[in-house]
mmCIF file of C-alpha atoms in Angstrom:
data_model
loop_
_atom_site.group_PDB
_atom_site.id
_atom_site.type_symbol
_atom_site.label_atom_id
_atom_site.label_comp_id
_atom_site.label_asym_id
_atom_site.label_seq_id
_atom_site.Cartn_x
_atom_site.Cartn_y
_atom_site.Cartn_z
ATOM 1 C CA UNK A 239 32.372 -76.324 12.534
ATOM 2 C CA UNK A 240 30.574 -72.885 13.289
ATOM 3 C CA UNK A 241 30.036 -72.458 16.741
ATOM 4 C CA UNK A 242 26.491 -71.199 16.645
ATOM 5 C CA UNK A 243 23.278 -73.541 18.009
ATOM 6 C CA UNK A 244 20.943 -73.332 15.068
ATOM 7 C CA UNK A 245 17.146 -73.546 17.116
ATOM 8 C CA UNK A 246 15.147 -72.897 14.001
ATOM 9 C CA UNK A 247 15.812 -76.508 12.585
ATOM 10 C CA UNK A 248 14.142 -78.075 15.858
ATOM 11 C CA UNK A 249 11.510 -75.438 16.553
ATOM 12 C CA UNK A 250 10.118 -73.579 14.075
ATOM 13 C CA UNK A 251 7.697 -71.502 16.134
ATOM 14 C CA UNK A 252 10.506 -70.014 18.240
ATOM 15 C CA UNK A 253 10.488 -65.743 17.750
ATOM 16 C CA UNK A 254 12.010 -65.424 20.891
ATOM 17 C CA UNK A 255 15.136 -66.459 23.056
ATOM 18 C CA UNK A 256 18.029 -65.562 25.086
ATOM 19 C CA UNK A 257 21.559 -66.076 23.732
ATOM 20 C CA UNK A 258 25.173 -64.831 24.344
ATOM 21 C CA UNK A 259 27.556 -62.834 21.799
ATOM 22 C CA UNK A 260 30.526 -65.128 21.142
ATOM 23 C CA UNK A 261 32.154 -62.648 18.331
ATOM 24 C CA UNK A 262 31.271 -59.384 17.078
ATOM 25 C CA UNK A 263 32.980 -57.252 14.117
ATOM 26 C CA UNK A 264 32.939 -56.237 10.817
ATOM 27 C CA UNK A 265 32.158 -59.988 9.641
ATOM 28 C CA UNK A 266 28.554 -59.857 11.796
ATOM 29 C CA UNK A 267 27.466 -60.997 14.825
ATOM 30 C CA UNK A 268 27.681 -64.297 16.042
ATOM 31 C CA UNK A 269 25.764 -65.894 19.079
ATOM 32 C CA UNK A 270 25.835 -69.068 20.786
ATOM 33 C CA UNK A 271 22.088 -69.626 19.469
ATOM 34 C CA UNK A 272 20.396 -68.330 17.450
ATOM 35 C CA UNK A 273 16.523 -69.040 15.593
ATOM 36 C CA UNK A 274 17.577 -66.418 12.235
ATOM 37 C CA UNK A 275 17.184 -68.858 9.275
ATOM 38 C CA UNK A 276 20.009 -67.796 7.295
ATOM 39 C CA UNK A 277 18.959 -68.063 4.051
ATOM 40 C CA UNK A 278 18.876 -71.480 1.492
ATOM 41 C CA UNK A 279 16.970 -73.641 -1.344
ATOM 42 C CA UNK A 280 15.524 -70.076 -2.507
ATOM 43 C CA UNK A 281 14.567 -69.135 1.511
ATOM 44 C CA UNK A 282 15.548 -65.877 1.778
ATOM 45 C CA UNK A 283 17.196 -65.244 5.717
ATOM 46 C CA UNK A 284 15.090 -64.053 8.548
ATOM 47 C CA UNK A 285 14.934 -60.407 9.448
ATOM 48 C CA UNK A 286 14.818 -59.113 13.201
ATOM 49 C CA UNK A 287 16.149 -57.727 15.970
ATOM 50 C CA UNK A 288 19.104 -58.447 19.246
ATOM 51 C CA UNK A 289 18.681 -56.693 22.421
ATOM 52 C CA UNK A 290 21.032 -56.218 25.219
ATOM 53 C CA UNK A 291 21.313 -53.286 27.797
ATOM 54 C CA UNK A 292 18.793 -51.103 26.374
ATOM 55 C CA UNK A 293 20.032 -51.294 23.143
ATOM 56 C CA UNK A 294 18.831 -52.235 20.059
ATOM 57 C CA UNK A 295 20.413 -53.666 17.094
ATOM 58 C CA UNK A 296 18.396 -54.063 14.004
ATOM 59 C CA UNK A 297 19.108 -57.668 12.070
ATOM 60 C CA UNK A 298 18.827 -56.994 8.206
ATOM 61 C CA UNK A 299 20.630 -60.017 6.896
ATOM 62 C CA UNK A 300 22.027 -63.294 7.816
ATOM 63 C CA UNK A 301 25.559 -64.757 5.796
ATOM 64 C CA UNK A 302 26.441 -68.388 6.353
ATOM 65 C CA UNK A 303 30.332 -69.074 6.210
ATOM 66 C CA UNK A 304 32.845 -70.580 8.419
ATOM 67 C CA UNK A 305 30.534 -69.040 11.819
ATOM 68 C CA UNK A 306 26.372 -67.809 11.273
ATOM 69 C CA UNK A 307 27.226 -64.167 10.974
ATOM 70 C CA UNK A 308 24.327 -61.979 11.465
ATOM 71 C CA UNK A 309 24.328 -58.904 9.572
ATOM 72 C CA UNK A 310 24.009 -55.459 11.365
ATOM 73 C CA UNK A 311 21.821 -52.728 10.282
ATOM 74 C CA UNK A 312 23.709 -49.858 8.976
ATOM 75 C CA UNK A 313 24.727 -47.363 11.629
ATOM 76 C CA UNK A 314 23.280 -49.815 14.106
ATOM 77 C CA UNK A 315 25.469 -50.508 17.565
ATOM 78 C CA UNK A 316 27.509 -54.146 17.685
ATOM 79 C CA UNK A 317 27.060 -55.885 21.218
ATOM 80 C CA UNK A 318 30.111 -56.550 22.429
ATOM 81 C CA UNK A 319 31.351 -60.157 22.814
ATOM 82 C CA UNK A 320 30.552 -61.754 25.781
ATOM 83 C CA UNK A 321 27.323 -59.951 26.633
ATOM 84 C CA UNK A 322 23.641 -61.527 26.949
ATOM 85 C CA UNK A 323 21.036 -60.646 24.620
ATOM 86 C CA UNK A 324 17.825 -61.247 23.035
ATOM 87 C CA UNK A 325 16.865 -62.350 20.084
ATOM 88 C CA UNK A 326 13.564 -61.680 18.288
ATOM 89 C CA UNK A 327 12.649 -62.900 14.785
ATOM 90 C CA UNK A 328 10.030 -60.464 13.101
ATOM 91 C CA UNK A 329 7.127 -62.679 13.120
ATOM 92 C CA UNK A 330 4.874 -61.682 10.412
ATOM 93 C CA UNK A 331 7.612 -62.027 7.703
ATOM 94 C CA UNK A 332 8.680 -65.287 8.721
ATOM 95 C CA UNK A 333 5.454 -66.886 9.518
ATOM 96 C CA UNK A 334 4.363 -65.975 5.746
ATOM 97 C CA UNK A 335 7.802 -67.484 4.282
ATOM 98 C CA UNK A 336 6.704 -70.691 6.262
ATOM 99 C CA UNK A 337 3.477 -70.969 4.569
ATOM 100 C CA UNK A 338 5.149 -70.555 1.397
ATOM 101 C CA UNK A 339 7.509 -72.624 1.421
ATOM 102 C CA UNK A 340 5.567 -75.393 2.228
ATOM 103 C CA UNK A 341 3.051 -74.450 -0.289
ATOM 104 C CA UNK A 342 6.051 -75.162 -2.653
ATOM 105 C CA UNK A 343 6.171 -78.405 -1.470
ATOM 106 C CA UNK A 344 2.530 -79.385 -1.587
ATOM 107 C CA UNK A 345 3.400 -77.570 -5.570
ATOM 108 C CA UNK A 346 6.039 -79.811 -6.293
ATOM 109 C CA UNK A 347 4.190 -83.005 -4.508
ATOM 110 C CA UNK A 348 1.527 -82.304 -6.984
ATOM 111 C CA UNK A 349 3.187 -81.961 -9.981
ATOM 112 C CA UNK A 350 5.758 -85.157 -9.051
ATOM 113 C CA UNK A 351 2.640 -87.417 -8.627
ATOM 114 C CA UNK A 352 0.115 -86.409 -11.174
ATOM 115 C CA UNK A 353 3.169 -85.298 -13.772
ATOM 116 C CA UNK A 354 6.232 -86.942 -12.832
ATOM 117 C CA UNK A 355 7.865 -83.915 -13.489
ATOM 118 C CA UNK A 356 11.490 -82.818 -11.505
ATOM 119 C CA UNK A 357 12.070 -79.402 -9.898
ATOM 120 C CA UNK A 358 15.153 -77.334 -11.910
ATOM 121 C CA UNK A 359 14.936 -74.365 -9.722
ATOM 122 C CA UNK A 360 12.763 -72.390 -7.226
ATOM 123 C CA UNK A 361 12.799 -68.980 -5.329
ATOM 124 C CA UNK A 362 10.154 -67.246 -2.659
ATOM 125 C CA UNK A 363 9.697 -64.020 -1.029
ATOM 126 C CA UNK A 364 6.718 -63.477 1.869
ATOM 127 C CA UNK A 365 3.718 -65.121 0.493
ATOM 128 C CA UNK A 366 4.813 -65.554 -3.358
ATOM 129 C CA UNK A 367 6.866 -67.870 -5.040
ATOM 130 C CA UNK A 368 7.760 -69.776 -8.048
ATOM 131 C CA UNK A 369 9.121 -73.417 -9.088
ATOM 132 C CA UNK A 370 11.121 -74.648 -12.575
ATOM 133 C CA UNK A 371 9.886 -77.972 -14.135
ATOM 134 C CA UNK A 372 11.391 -80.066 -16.153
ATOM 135 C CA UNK A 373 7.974 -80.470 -18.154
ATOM 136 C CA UNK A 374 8.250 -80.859 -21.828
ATOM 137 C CA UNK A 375 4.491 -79.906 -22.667
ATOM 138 C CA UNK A 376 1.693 -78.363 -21.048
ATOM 139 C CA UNK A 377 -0.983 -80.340 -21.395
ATOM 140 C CA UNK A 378 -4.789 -78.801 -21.833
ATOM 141 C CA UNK A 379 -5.890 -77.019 -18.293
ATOM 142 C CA UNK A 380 -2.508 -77.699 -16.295
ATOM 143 C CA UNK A 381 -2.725 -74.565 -14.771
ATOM 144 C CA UNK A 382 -6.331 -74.938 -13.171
ATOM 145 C CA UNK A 383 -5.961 -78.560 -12.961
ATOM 146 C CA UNK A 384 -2.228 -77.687 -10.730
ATOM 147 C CA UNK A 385 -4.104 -75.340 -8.544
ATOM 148 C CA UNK A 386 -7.474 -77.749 -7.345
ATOM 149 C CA UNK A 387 -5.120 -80.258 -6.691
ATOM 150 C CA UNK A 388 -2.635 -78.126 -4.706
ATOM 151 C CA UNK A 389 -5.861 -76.991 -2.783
ATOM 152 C CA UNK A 390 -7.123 -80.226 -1.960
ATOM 153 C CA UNK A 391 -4.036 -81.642 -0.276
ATOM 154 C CA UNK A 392 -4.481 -78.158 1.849
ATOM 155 C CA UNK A 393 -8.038 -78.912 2.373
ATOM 156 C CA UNK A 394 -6.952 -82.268 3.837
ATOM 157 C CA UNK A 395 -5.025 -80.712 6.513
ATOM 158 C CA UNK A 396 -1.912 -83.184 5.939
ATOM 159 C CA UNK A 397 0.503 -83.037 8.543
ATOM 160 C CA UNK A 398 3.918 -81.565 8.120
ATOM 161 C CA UNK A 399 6.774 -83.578 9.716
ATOM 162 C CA UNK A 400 10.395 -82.265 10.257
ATOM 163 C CA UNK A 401 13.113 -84.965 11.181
ATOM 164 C CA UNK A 402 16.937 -85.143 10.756
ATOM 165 C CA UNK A 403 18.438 -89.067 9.516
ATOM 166 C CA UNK A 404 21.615 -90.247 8.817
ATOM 167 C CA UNK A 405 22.489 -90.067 5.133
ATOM 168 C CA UNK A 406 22.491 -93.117 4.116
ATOM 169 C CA UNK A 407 19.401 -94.232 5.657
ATOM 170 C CA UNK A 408 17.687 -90.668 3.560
ATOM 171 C CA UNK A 409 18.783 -91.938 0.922
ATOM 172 C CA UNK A 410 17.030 -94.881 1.016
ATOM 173 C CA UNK A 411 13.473 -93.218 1.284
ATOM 174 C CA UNK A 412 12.586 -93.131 -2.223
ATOM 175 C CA UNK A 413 12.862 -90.013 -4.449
ATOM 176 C CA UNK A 414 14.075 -88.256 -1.869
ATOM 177 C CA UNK A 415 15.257 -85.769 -4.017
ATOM 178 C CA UNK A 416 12.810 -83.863 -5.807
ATOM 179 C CA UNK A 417 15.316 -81.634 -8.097
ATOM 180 C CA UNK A 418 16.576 -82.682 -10.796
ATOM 181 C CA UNK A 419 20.252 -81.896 -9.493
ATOM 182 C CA UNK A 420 21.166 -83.573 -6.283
ATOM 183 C CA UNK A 421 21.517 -80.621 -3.925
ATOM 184 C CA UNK A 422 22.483 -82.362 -0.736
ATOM 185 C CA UNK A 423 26.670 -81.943 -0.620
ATOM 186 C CA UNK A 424 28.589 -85.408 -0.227
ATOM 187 C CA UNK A 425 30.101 -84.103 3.165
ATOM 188 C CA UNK A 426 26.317 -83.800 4.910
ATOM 189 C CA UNK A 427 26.460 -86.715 7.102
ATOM 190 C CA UNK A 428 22.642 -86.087 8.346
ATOM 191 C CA UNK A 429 20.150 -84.797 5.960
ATOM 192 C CA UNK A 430 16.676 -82.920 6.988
ATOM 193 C CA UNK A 431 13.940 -84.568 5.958
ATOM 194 C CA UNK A 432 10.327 -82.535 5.700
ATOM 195 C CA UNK A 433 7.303 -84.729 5.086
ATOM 196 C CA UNK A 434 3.919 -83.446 3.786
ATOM 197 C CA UNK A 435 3.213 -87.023 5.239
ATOM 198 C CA UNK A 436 1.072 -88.694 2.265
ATOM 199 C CA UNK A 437 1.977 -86.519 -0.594
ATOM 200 C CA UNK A 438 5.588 -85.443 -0.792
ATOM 201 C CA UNK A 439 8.927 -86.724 1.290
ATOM 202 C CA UNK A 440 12.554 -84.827 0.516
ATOM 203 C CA UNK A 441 15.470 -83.673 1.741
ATOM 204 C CA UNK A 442 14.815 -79.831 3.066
ATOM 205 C CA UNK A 443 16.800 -77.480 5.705
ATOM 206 C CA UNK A 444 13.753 -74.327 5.652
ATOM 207 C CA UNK A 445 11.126 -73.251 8.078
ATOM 208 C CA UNK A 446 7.650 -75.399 7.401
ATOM 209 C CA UNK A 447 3.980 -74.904 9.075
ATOM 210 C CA UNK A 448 3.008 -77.424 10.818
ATOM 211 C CA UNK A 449 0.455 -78.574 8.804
ATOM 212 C CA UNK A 450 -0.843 -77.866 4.971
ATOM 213 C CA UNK A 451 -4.261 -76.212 6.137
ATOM 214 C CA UNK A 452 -2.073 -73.554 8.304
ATOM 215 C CA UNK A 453 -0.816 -72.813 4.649
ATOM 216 C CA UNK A 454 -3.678 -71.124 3.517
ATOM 217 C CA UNK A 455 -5.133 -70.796 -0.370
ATOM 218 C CA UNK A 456 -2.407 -71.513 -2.863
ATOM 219 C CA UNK A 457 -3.173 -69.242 -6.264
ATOM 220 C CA UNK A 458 -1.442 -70.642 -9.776
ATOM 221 C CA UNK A 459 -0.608 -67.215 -10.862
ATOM 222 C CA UNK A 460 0.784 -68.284 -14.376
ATOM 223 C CA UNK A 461 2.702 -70.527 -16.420
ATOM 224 C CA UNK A 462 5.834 -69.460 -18.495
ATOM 225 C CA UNK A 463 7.387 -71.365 -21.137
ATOM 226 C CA UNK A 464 11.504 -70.462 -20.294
ATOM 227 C CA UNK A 465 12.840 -73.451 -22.797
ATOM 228 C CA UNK A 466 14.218 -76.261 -23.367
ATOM 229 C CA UNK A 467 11.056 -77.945 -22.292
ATOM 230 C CA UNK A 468 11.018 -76.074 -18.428
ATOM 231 C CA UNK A 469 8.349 -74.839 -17.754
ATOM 232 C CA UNK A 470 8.028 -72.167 -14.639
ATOM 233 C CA UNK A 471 4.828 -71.917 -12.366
ATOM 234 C CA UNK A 472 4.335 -68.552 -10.287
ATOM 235 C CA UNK A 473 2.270 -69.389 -7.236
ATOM 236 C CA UNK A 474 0.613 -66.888 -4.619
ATOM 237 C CA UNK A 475 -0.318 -67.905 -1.097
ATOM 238 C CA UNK A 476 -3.749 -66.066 -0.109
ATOM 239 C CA UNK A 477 -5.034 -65.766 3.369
#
């Protein structure tokens, strides 16, 4: 059980807090809370920085293994166990990852309901992104068709809900999962839920806005045929 209090999965507008270093070494960092997503379901890990007696150490990675080991710039100073610091999230990045990702979801809600189509695989980076289908066919103006509906359940400013349940009760909300592999490992006793509450319920552990108009303008960039009847869709989110 890592020893690290992850705040990001409660409050996903922290940037800032106070924490203490519990180890510190050529593995990382690791602090007794911390807000750094580290990285997961194609999320790439927060960026930022720790600062402690007028020092600062640059964040430029995050690795999840037995402990949340933050990764050190190179050349940068390790705080030494023990010692209070603070921890700051670089804001810009992570805000646009947060739109993003739940403009994925309000992607995959779409094509789920109007298609019926499973995810196969997904990756983002600040403010583009892009989502495997399983979808046999396009059919005539899926692209433009993908993209008005996407903006509509923006338009309607649908609220974004983040709760945690016990597994078995999850797995009782139906098609909870949303990929066509079942991602959630058997040991997870609680899974995260996120809710775009109205168009799309599943089993999530990344930073969401609060609500779909906060996500902005989603853009279908393009379609691509990659086999086997999957189809990929390329999103951008525009301001």
């Amino acid at each position: 059980m890592a020893t690290t209090h992850r705040l990001e999965l409660t409050d996903q507008t922290l940037r800032e807090w106070d924490a203490k270093v519990i180890s510190s070494g050529p593995d990382g960092i690791v602090l007794d809370r911390s807000a750094f997503y580290p990285g997961g379901g194609g999320q790439p890990a927060d960026l930022g920085v720790l600062l402690w007696q007028g020092v600062q150490t640059r964040i430029a990675g995050v690795r999840k293994g037995d402990e949340l080991y933050l990764i050190p710039a190179e050349g940068d100073p390790l705080p030494p166990a023990g010692i209070p610091v603070r921890g700051a999230i670089e804001d810009e990045r992570r805000t646009s990852l947060m739109r993003t990702h739940s403009g994925l979801h309000v992607l995959c809600g779409v094509v789920f309901r109007d298609y019926g189509c499973l995810v196969t695989g997904g990756n983002m980076e600040p403010g583009v992104a892009r989502m495997d289908f399983n979808l046999p066919e396009v059919p005539p103006g899926f692209k433009e068709a993908v993209e008005d509906a996407c903006n509509a359940e923006i338009t309607a400013d649908r609220r974004i809900d983040v709760r945690t349940l016990p597994r078995a009760e999850a797995f009782q909300i139906p098609d909870i999962i949303r990929t066509a592999t079942n991602l959630v490992p058997p040991e997870v006793e609680e899974v995260r839920i996120v809710d775009i509450v109205g168009l799309d319920t599943q089993a999530d552990g990344g930073t969401h806005v609060a609500s779909t108009r906060q996500i902005g303008r989603l853009r279908v960039a393009k379609v691509e045929n990659k086999g086997r009847g999957f189809r990929r869709v390329r999103i951008r989110i525009e301001d």
